[in-house]
Amino acid sequence: MIAAPSNSINIKQLGAYYTHPQIADFLVGWAVRSKNDRVIDPSFGGGVFLRAAAERIRALRGDPSSSVYGIELDRTTFQATAQATATHVFRENLRQDDFFSSASALQGVFHAVVGNPPFIRYQQFAGEARERAIALMRAHNVHLSELASSWASFVIGASLLVRPNGRLAMVVPMELCHATYGLSVLKYLSRSFGSLQFLSFEKPLFPELNQDTLLLLADARGGSADEIRWRHFRNPECLHSLTPARPLIPRTRILDANSICEGEERLIAQFLPRRAKDLYAELRRLKSVVALGSIAEVGIGYVTGGNDFFHLSATALKQWDVPPSLLRHAVCRGRALSGLRFTASDWSRAYIAGDAAHLLELPCTGSIPASVMRYLRFGESNGVHLGYKCRSRTPWYHVPHVYKADGFLTYMSGISPRLVANDADSVAPNTLHIVRMRDTSLLDAHRLAATWQTSLTQLSAEVEGHAMGGGLLKLEPREAARVLIATPPIDDDLLMTLDPLIRNGQNLEVQASVDRAVLRNGLGLSERDCRTLREAIKVLRSRRLERGK
């Protein structure tokens, strides 16, 4: 692994995670096919791709001084790498600059563009760099979400540097194939290259990076791809068995590009055994199997802008004499959701444990009691009103979007996401998702919470969600809305038995009971089908948890 430089900007601010030479050698070997190829790394960091490119050109009996180029944003990193690679790459071919400032001038210049884009989350991807990225995207009629991380515009910008029939070979996050803005990037690539291939690995390429990664091989710039080729490897060492310059990777699965780009098919589903994958596809076509979003609205909870101030403890309530009429019961952490129903007793226990609180809910207009005014002045003396969310609203102390929820859904989970009915009339901040049943729903919140336990829905949550660091499964609202729900009803007698079983940790017994009632009796599945779904859950969950170690 290339050592991280002691740079002038924090390495996480730069999004710099340095690539193993083995990966760089493979990507460069695939992308550079002639001694006359011009190749660039648009964010060269420690220089591993520059060295690989120079060695590749020399092996082809070319001259790296006229073939290998690079751009790097950070001055300290640039100087260190330029000096270290002086014997490999001509110094004049290296530019210290923001890539987005250089991209337009270099459009269509290179036969091969290689590298590892910066992984900067949208919260840190700001200022002039972001404005230049947006301007570049706009100039090429590409519209990315404001939530897009830096890699998205970087990958598109890098593709602009590729000349007709040229190649792009980069490390990319799995977000490319599941995030909404990632699918926008994928659509652009499928319209811009005649061939798209992805390589994935059982062993994480970047254990310290909080997301899964792929290798992107895009060929024949100027064409369009109707299919995506994908192959999974156990570890990067397996790349030794491939001929680097061979355009098409052997033994790949052929996927429909449109289905992947539109989010109709998830790349993670390719890890399923064939029978489970076919059964899952068959079930999602049934009229009695629907997406959660069609029967319920899933959204994030409210954002206070200062939880310690707006969530009051018993001590604070007594000290500041806040009237009960200005308080709402709130559940703040997923660990408080222990059954299929969240009750007033659950809230009381969670409150004692620190997992629930009283939300201070003040109106936009009208009079405020003197005791609460004193509390607001106390908050102002501590700068609460200057926080980003507070200062952007009027008045600063009014917390918007506090909705009554029919249910709660954990959005970051270890084993599996939990969905519970809200019997406590509680609200929740954005540490949980809130679920509100649609008027046209075939299920109520209690039956939805029970049906959530089926093997079909548990598998669907693994397919639609995405893995984070530590093996956690994250379900964004849009991902949760795609989770499959079987709608055959559950009778009252069974419903009453499930909540205590869940609370006692008898999850497998609950799953078996609900599978029998909903999947077997309701949908007509066989016991073998249910077993196939349960085994598929183990495959995806084990992969996620193992990679998170």
XYZ file of C-alpha atoms in Angstrom, residues 16 25-26 107 113 293 324 379 386 435 457 485 527:
13
model
C -7.374 10.206 -0.555
C -0.917 -2.481 -12.467
C -4.036 -4.333 -13.600
C -11.134 16.985 -23.235
C -7.594 7.602 -18.193
C -43.394 2.737 -0.977
C -46.193 19.494 29.166
C -29.638 28.291 24.373
C -26.038 29.843 15.349
C -43.356 5.208 8.321
C -38.908 -8.943 2.984
C -43.840 -6.624 0.998
C -41.329 -25.012 2.134
